[in-house]
mmCIF file of N, CA and C in Angstrom:
data_model
loop_
_atom_site.group_PDB
_atom_site.id
_atom_site.type_symbol
_atom_site.label_atom_id
_atom_site.label_comp_id
_atom_site.label_asym_id
_atom_site.label_seq_id
_atom_site.Cartn_x
_atom_site.Cartn_y
_atom_site.Cartn_z
ATOM 1 N N MET B 213 55.486 29.800 -11.608
ATOM 2 C CA MET B 213 55.520 28.237 -12.002
ATOM 3 C C MET B 213 55.318 26.980 -10.688
ATOM 4 N N LYS B 214 55.084 27.463 -9.274
ATOM 5 C CA LYS B 214 55.020 26.547 -8.156
ATOM 6 C C LYS B 214 53.623 26.758 -8.594
ATOM 7 N N LYS B 215 53.006 27.548 -8.699
ATOM 8 C CA LYS B 215 51.488 28.133 -8.969
ATOM 9 C C LYS B 215 50.916 26.668 -10.040
ATOM 10 N N ILE B 216 51.046 26.993 -11.199
ATOM 11 C CA ILE B 216 51.270 25.846 -12.024
ATOM 12 C C ILE B 216 51.277 24.635 -11.670
ATOM 13 N N TYR B 217 51.988 23.914 -11.093
ATOM 14 C CA TYR B 217 52.171 22.969 -10.595
ATOM 15 C C TYR B 217 51.448 22.484 -9.652
ATOM 16 N N ALA B 218 51.009 22.923 -8.594
ATOM 17 C CA ALA B 218 50.256 22.850 -7.577
ATOM 18 C C ALA B 218 49.248 23.021 -8.130
ATOM 19 N N ILE B 219 48.419 24.016 -9.484
ATOM 20 C CA ILE B 219 47.335 23.076 -10.106
ATOM 21 C C ILE B 219 46.969 21.856 -10.642
ATOM 22 N N ILE B 220 48.315 21.599 -11.674
ATOM 23 C CA ILE B 220 48.393 20.064 -12.445
ATOM 24 C C ILE B 220 48.566 19.330 -11.203
ATOM 25 N N LEU B 221 49.407 19.567 -9.910
ATOM 26 C CA LEU B 221 48.974 18.547 -8.844
ATOM 27 C C LEU B 221 47.660 17.891 -8.464
ATOM 28 N N THR B 222 46.555 19.376 -8.225
ATOM 29 C CA THR B 222 45.524 19.087 -7.515
ATOM 30 C C THR B 222 44.537 18.501 -7.938
ATOM 31 N N PHE B 223 45.174 18.659 -9.672
ATOM 32 C CA PHE B 223 43.901 18.049 -10.893
ATOM 33 C C PHE B 223 44.343 16.763 -10.905
ATOM 34 N N ILE B 224 45.311 16.372 -10.846
ATOM 35 C CA ILE B 224 45.641 14.838 -10.955
ATOM 36 C C ILE B 224 45.272 14.096 -9.681
ATOM 37 N N ILE B 225 45.044 14.901 -8.773
ATOM 38 C CA ILE B 225 45.207 14.462 -7.483
ATOM 39 C C ILE B 225 43.013 14.016 -7.445
ATOM 40 N N ALA B 226 42.766 15.189 -7.656
ATOM 41 C CA ALA B 226 40.695 15.289 -7.965
ATOM 42 C C ALA B 226 40.685 14.086 -9.103
ATOM 43 N N ILE B 227 41.662 13.801 -10.051
ATOM 44 C CA ILE B 227 41.176 12.787 -10.952
ATOM 45 C C ILE B 227 41.272 11.301 -10.404
ATOM 46 N N ASN B 228 42.068 11.011 -9.687
ATOM 47 C CA ASN B 228 42.616 9.905 -8.977
ATOM 48 C C ASN B 228 41.381 9.392 -8.048
ATOM 49 N N LEU B 229 41.330 10.523 -7.547
ATOM 50 C CA LEU B 229 40.208 10.244 -6.101
ATOM 51 C C LEU B 229 38.818 10.029 -6.957
ATOM 52 N N TYR B 230 38.708 10.477 -7.981
ATOM 53 C CA TYR B 230 37.306 10.381 -8.503
ATOM 54 C C TYR B 230 36.890 9.176 -9.328
ATOM 55 N N CYS B 231 38.546 8.566 -9.841
ATOM 56 C CA CYS B 231 38.568 7.072 -10.676
ATOM 57 C C CYS B 231 38.413 6.230 -8.989
ATOM 58 N N PHE B 232 38.612 6.523 -8.210
ATOM 59 C CA PHE B 232 38.394 5.554 -6.777
ATOM 60 C C PHE B 232 36.827 5.478 -6.779
ATOM 61 N N ASP B 233 36.314 6.584 -6.880
ATOM 62 C CA ASP B 233 34.682 6.484 -6.462
ATOM 63 C C ASP B 233 33.595 5.909 -7.296
ATOM 64 N N LEU B 234 34.380 5.953 -8.466
ATOM 65 C CA LEU B 234 33.841 5.018 -9.378
ATOM 66 C C LEU B 234 34.404 3.608 -9.440
ATOM 67 N N ILE B 235 34.980 3.617 -9.111
ATOM 68 C CA ILE B 235 35.255 1.829 -8.785
ATOM 69 C C ILE B 235 34.905 1.289 -7.917
ATOM 70 N N GLU B 236 34.221 2.413 -6.587
ATOM 71 C CA GLU B 236 33.525 2.137 -5.907
ATOM 72 C C GLU B 236 32.088 1.996 -6.040
ATOM 73 N N ASP B 237 31.861 2.698 -6.621
ATOM 74 C CA ASP B 237 30.764 2.841 -6.741
ATOM 75 C C ASP B 237 30.289 1.757 -7.995
ATOM 76 N N THR B 238 31.096 1.346 -9.043
ATOM 77 C CA THR B 238 31.078 -0.206 -9.836
ATOM 78 C C THR B 238 30.487 -1.515 -8.348
ATOM 79 N N PHE B 239 31.752 -1.272 -7.683
ATOM 80 C CA PHE B 239 32.059 -2.955 -7.045
ATOM 81 C C PHE B 239 30.113 -2.717 -5.824
ATOM 82 N N ASP B 240 29.946 -1.802 -5.443
ATOM 83 C CA ASP B 240 29.206 -1.623 -4.484
ATOM 84 C C ASP B 240 27.658 -1.965 -5.607
ATOM 85 N N PHE B 241 27.423 -1.306 -7.066
ATOM 86 C CA PHE B 241 26.393 -1.770 -7.618
ATOM 87 C C PHE B 241 26.672 -3.594 -8.113
ATOM 88 N N ILE B 242 27.812 -3.949 -8.195
ATOM 89 C CA ILE B 242 28.312 -5.712 -8.424
ATOM 90 C C ILE B 242 27.588 -6.247 -7.337
ATOM 91 N N PHE B 243 27.723 -6.206 -5.773
ATOM 92 C CA PHE B 243 27.477 -6.702 -4.589
ATOM 93 C C PHE B 243 26.411 -6.406 -4.348
ATOM 94 N N ASP B 244 26.051 -5.491 -4.317
ATOM 95 C CA ASP B 244 24.239 -4.911 -3.819
ATOM 96 C C ASP B 244 23.449 -4.904 -5.056
ATOM 97 N N ASP B 245 23.703 -4.450 -5.790
ATOM 98 C CA ASP B 245 22.124 -4.487 -6.911
ATOM 99 C C ASP B 245 22.181 -5.854 -7.326
ATOM 100 N N LEU B 246 23.160 -6.221 -7.721
ATOM 101 C CA LEU B 246 22.943 -7.549 -8.338
ATOM 102 C C LEU B 246 22.355 -8.767 -7.630
ATOM 103 N N ALA B 247 22.970 -8.313 -6.288
ATOM 104 C CA ALA B 247 22.987 -9.264 -5.269
ATOM 105 C C ALA B 247 20.840 -9.651 -4.783
ATOM 106 N N GLN B 248 20.435 -8.597 -5.032
ATOM 107 C CA GLN B 248 18.975 -8.049 -5.139
ATOM 108 C C GLN B 248 18.483 -8.722 -6.564
ATOM 109 N N LEU B 249 18.807 -8.657 -7.682
ATOM 110 C CA LEU B 249 18.410 -9.135 -8.699
ATOM 111 C C LEU B 249 18.453 -10.258 -8.518
ATOM 112 N N ILE B 250 19.585 -10.986 -7.956
ATOM 113 C CA ILE B 250 20.004 -12.857 -8.153
ATOM 114 C C ILE B 250 19.082 -12.928 -7.043
ATOM 115 N N GLY B 251 18.416 -12.326 -5.921
ATOM 116 C CA GLY B 251 18.033 -12.830 -4.996
ATOM 117 C C GLY B 251 16.238 -12.843 -4.948
ATOM 118 N N ILE B 252 15.908 -11.936 -5.893
ATOM 119 C CA ILE B 252 14.788 -11.961 -6.583
ATOM 120 C C ILE B 252 14.557 -13.401 -7.738
ATOM 121 N N ALA B 253 15.271 -12.904 -8.337
ATOM 122 C CA ALA B 253 15.086 -14.736 -9.276
ATOM 123 C C ALA B 253 14.904 -15.637 -8.321
ATOM 124 N N VAL B 254 15.441 -16.015 -7.194
ATOM 125 C CA VAL B 254 15.601 -17.505 -6.975
ATOM 126 C C VAL B 254 13.854 -17.320 -6.703
ATOM 127 N N ILE B 255 13.939 -16.061 -5.589
ATOM 128 C CA ILE B 255 12.302 -16.299 -5.055
ATOM 129 C C ILE B 255 11.483 -16.269 -5.822
ATOM 130 N N ILE B 256 11.488 -15.868 -7.194
ATOM 131 C CA ILE B 256 10.321 -15.822 -8.317
ATOM 132 C C ILE B 256 10.671 -17.672 -8.728
ATOM 133 N N ALA B 257 11.630 -17.702 -8.928
ATOM 134 C CA ALA B 257 12.023 -19.376 -9.544
ATOM 135 C C ALA B 257 11.317 -20.152 -7.821
ATOM 136 N N ALA B 258 11.862 -20.144 -6.860
ATOM 137 C CA ALA B 258 10.839 -20.701 -6.315
ATOM 138 C C ALA B 258 9.212 -20.817 -6.105
ATOM 139 N N VAL B 259 8.673 -19.966 -5.861
ATOM 140 C CA VAL B 259 7.113 -19.590 -6.007
ATOM 141 C C VAL B 259 7.066 -20.642 -7.235
ATOM 142 N N ILE B 260 7.460 -20.185 -8.936
ATOM 143 C CA ILE B 260 6.863 -20.758 -9.660
ATOM 144 C C ILE B 260 7.086 -22.401 -9.568
ATOM 145 N N PHE B 261 8.446 -23.082 -9.133
ATOM 146 C CA PHE B 261 8.673 -24.444 -8.526
ATOM 147 C C PHE B 261 7.320 -25.209 -8.005
ATOM 148 N N PHE B 262 6.867 -24.100 -6.941
ATOM 149 C CA PHE B 262 6.132 -25.133 -5.549
ATOM 150 C C PHE B 262 4.366 -24.669 -6.500
ATOM 151 N N VAL B 263 4.537 -23.794 -7.426
ATOM 152 C CA VAL B 263 2.670 -23.895 -7.760
ATOM 153 C C VAL B 263 2.682 -25.158 -8.762
ATOM 154 N N ARG B 264 3.933 -25.290 -9.535
ATOM 155 C CA ARG B 264 3.690 -26.307 -10.888
ATOM 156 C C ARG B 264 3.292 -27.667 -10.042
ATOM 157 N N LYS B 265 4.050 -27.616 -8.420
ATOM 158 C CA LYS B 265 4.214 -28.914 -8.025
ATOM 159 C C LYS B 265 3.129 -29.133 -7.464
ATOM 160 N N TYR B 266 2.416 -27.694 -7.034
ATOM 161 C CA TYR B 266 1.439 -28.263 -6.753
ATOM 162 C C TYR B 266 -0.421 -28.054 -7.411
ATOM 163 N N LEU B 267 -0.185 -27.761 -8.687
ATOM 164 C CA LEU B 267 -1.098 -28.341 -9.588
ATOM 165 C C LEU B 267 -1.113 -29.118 -10.273
ATOM 166 N N ASN B 268 0.491 -29.810 -10.325
ATOM 167 C CA ASN B 268 0.839 -31.257 -11.252
ATOM 168 C C ASN B 268 0.424 -32.270 -10.402
ATOM 169 N N LYS B 269 0.449 -31.845 -8.273
ATOM 170 C CA LYS B 269 -0.488 -32.966 -7.655
ATOM 171 C C LYS B 269 -2.095 -32.852 -7.450
ATOM 172 N N LYS B 270 -2.365 -31.509 -7.839
ATOM 173 C CA LYS B 270 -4.081 -31.766 -8.203
ATOM 174 C C LYS B 270 -4.199 -32.472 -8.845
ATOM 175 N N ASN B 271 -3.511 -31.991 -10.131
ATOM 176 C CA ASN B 271 -4.362 -32.722 -11.601
ATOM 177 C C ASN B 271 -3.999 -33.671 -11.568
ATOM 178 N N SER B 272 -2.959 -34.937 -11.016
ATOM 179 C CA SER B 272 -3.072 -36.076 -10.732
ATOM 180 C C SER B 272 -4.033 -36.749 -9.751
ATOM 181 N N ASP B 273 -4.378 -35.790 -8.536
ATOM 182 C CA ASP B 273 -5.674 -36.428 -7.675
ATOM 183 C C ASP B 273 -7.065 -36.353 -8.690
ATOM 184 N N LYS B 274 -6.740 -35.672 -9.439
ATOM 185 C CA LYS B 274 -8.199 -35.808 -10.461
ATOM 186 C C LYS B 274 -8.318 -36.789 -11.328
ATOM 187 N N GLY B 275 -7.112 -36.735 -11.821
ATOM 188 C CA GLY B 275 -7.300 -38.433 -12.667
ATOM 189 C C GLY B 275 -7.429 -39.580 -11.924
ATOM 190 N N ASN B 276 -7.214 -39.758 -10.830
ATOM 191 C CA ASN B 276 -7.544 -41.476 -10.550
ATOM 192 C C ASN B 276 -8.561 -41.296 -9.738
#
């Protein structure tokens, strides 16, 4: 009977540790990968902004 309790206890501990690993992986994704994606989007938006600003300035210089 003690062996069965030991096996069940070991199984429960293993499941809990696996759940903590999943939670940690989720937070790693949220804070690392999502931050990278947001950073890339901001860089692309900044490049588009400056290219449009340059093109608008160039077009307005041609009109005068």
